[in-house]
XYZ file of C-alpha atoms in Angstrom:
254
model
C -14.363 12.051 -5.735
C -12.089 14.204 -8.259
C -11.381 12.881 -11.519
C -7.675 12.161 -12.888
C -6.900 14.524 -15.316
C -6.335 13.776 -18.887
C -7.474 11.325 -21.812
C -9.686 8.002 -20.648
C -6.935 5.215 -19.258
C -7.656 1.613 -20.050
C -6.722 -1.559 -17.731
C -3.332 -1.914 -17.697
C -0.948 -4.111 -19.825
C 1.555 -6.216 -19.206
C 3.860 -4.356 -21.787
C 2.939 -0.896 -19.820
C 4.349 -2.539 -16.196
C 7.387 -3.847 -17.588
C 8.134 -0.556 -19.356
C 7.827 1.364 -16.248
C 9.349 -1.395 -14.108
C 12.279 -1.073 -16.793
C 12.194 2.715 -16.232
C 12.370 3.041 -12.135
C 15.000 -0.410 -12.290
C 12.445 -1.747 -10.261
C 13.628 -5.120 -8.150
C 10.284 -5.818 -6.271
C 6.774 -6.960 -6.878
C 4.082 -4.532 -7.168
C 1.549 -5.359 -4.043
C -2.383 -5.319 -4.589
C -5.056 -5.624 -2.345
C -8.247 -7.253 -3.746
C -11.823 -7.676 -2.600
C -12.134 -11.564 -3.475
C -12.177 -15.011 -2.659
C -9.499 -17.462 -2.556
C -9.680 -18.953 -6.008
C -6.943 -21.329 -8.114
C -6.420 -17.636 -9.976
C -4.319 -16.362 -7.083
C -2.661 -19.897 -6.216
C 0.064 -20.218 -4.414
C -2.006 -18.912 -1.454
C -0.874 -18.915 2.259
C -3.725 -17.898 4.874
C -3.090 -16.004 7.937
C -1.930 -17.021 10.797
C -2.163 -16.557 14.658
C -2.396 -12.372 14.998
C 0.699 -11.875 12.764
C 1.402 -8.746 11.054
C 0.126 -8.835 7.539
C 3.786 -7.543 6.518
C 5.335 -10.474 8.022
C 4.507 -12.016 4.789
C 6.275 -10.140 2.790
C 8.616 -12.550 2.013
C 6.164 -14.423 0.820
C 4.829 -11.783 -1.393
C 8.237 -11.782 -2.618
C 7.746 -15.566 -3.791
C 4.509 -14.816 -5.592
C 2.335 -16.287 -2.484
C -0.802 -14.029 -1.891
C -2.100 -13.734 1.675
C -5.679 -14.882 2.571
C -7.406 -12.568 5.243
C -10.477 -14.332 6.354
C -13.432 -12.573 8.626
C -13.430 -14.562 11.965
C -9.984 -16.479 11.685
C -6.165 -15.878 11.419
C -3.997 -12.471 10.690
C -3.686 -9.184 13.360
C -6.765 -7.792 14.453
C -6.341 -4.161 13.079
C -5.727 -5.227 9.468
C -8.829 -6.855 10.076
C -10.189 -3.487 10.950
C -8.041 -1.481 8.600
C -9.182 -3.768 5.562
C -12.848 -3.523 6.192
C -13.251 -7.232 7.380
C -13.961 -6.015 10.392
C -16.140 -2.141 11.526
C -15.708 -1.687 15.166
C -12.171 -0.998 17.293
C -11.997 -2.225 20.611
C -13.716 0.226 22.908
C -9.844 0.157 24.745
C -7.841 1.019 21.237
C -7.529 4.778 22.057
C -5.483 3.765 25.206
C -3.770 1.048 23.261
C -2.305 3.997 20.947
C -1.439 5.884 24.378
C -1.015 5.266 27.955
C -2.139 1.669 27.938
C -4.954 1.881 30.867
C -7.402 -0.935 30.415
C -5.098 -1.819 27.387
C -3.256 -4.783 26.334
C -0.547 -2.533 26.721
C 0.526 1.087 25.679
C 1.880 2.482 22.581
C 2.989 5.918 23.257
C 2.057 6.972 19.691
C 0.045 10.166 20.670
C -0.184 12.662 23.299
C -3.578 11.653 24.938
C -6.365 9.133 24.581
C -8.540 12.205 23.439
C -6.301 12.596 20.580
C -6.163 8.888 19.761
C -9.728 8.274 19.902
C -10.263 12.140 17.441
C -7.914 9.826 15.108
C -10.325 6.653 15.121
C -13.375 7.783 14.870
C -12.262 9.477 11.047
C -11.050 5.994 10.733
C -13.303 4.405 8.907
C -13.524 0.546 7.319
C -13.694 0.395 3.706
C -16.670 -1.719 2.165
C -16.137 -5.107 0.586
C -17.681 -7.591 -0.806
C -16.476 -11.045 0.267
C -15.758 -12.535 3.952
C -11.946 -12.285 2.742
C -9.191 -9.921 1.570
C -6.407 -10.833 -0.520
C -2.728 -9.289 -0.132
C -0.531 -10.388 -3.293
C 1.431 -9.625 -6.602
C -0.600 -7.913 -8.845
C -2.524 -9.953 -11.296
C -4.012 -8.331 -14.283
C -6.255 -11.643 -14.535
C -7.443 -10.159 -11.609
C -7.818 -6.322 -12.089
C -11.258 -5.950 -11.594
C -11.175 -7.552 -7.936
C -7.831 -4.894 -7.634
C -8.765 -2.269 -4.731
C -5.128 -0.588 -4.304
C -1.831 -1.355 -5.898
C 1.406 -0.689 -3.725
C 5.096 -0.253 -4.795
C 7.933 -1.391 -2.175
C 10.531 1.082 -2.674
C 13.716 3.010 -2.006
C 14.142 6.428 -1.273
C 15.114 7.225 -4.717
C 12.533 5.369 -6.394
C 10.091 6.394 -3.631
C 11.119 10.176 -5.026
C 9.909 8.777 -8.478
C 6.510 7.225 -8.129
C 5.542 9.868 -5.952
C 6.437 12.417 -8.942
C 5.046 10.371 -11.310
C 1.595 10.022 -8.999
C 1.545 13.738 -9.087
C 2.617 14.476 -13.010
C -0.722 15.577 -14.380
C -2.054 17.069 -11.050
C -1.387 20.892 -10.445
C -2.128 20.378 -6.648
C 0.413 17.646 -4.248
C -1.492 14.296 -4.061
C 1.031 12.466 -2.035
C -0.634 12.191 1.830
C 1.900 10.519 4.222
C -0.916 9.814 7.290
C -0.436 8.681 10.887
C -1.826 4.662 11.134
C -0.814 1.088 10.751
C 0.918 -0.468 7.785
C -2.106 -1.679 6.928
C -4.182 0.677 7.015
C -1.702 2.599 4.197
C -2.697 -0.652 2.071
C -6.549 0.584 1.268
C -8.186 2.496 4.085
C -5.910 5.580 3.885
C -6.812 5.881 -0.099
C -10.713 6.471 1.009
C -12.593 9.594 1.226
C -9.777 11.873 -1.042
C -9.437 12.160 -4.565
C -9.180 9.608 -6.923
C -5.536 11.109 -7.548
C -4.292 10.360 -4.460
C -0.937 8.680 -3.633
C -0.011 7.156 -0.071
C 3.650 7.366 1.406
C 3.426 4.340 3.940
C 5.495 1.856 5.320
C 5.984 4.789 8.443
C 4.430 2.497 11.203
C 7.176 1.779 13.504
C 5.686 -1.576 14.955
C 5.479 -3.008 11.166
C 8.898 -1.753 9.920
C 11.057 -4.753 11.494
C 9.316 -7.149 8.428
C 10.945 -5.033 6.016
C 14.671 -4.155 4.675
C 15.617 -0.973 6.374
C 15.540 1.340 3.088
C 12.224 -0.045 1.850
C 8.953 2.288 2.183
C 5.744 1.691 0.000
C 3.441 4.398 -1.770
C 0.236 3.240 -2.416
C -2.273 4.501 -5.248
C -5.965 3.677 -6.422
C -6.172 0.798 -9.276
C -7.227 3.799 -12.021
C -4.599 6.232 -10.442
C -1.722 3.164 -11.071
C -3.133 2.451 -14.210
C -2.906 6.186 -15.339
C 0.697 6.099 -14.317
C 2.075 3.627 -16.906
C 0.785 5.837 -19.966
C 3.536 8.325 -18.629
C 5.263 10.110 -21.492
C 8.730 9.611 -22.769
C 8.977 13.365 -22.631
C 8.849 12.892 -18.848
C 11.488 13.042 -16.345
C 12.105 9.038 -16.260
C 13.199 9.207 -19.516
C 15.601 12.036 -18.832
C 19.706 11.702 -18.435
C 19.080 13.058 -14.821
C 17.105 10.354 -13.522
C 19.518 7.338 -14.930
C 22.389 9.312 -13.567
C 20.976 8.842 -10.170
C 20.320 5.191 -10.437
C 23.806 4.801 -12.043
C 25.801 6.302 -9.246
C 24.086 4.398 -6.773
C 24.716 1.544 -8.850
C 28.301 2.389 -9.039
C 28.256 3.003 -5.253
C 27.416 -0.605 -4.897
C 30.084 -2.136 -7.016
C 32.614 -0.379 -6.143
């Protein structure tokens, strides 16, 4: 794994999230994922459900409710999988993703099951530690249980966190990959560099749970807590980037 550049970065602060929630005008919760338990800590909780999406919670996110993923009970089978409560894909997924034959039913995501199955196999489960995952607002009680940390975002403030996930790297760390929405939660951070930033939010069968202009990027819990020591020198604290945010504010009102 590569290194973030620059001085040592501490846990985060409360002060350092509201002063770049302040910067980006930031309306929505910042998402984590945690390898935990249920505890009081992350109270209120609401546990999965049937085979429902994990994003059709995110209303509930929006309330402050963190979701309880359990190994062997509620929530969709491939967050399951993508999440690492689950290793194995059903030995039908590849035509699940294609033509459907011996499937549930057919995606039509890629050109073959050969393709498909290529994609899979590099798929693999990240490790955890506990017989649950927890999908929530981010609690800095909580930080050292904190496995990814996810912004819900427009395009213009999408166009911001991915420059600031990339302002001390001299090489592009944003990586927009083919899966699930879950899978951009956690599994699409492992096996790259610890600088790495995921554009997600792209999977087509998750997108009807969120508002139409909303896309996530997703980043590492050292990589997010490297982003709030950005400088004032940098380009959120230039004229150029409040313009923006002030004509579409003005688009709004007007």
């Amino acid at each position: 794994m590569e290194r973030l550049d620059g001085p040592p970065v501490g846990d985060p602060s409360l002060a350092g999230i509201a002063r770049l929630r302040e910067k980006l005008r930031l309306s929505t919760p910042l998402i984590a994922v945690y390898d935990a338990r249920p505890s009081d800590a992350f109270e209120p909780l609401v546990r999965a459900g049937g085979t429902a999406c994990c994003f059709s919670y995110y209303g509930r996110w929006l309330a402050g409710e963190t979701l309880v993923l359990e190994r062997d009970h509620g929530g969709c089978p491939g967050a399951h999988r993508a999440l690492g409560l689950e290793k194995q894909y059903p030995p039908y997924m590849a035509h699940f993703l294609t033509d459907g034959a011996g499937a549930p039913k057919g995606e039509g995501l890629r050109a073959s099951p050969e393709i498909a199955q290529a994609i899979l196999d590099a798929a693999h489960p990240p490790e955890i530690t506990a017989d649950t995952v927890l999908i929530g607002p981010l609690l800095l009680g909580q930080w050292e249980t904190v496995k990814s940390v996810t912004f819900f975002v427009d395009p213009d403030r999408l166009a911001a966190v991915m420059t600031l996930a990339g302002y001390w790297s001299a090489t592009d760390v944003a990586y927009a990959p083919f899966g699930s929405g879950c899978s951009f939660l956690r599994r699409a951070l492992d096996g790259g560099p610890d600088e790495r930033a995921v554009v997600g939010a792209t999977d087509i069968a998750m997108r009807r749970y969120l508002p139409r202009d909303i896309l996530t990027l997703t980043v590492g819990p050292t990589h997010f807590a490297k982003m709030l020591t950005v400088p004032e020198d940098s380009f959120l604290y230039r004229s150029w980037w409040n313009d923006l945010l002030d004509v579409r504010n003005r688009g709004r009102t007007s």
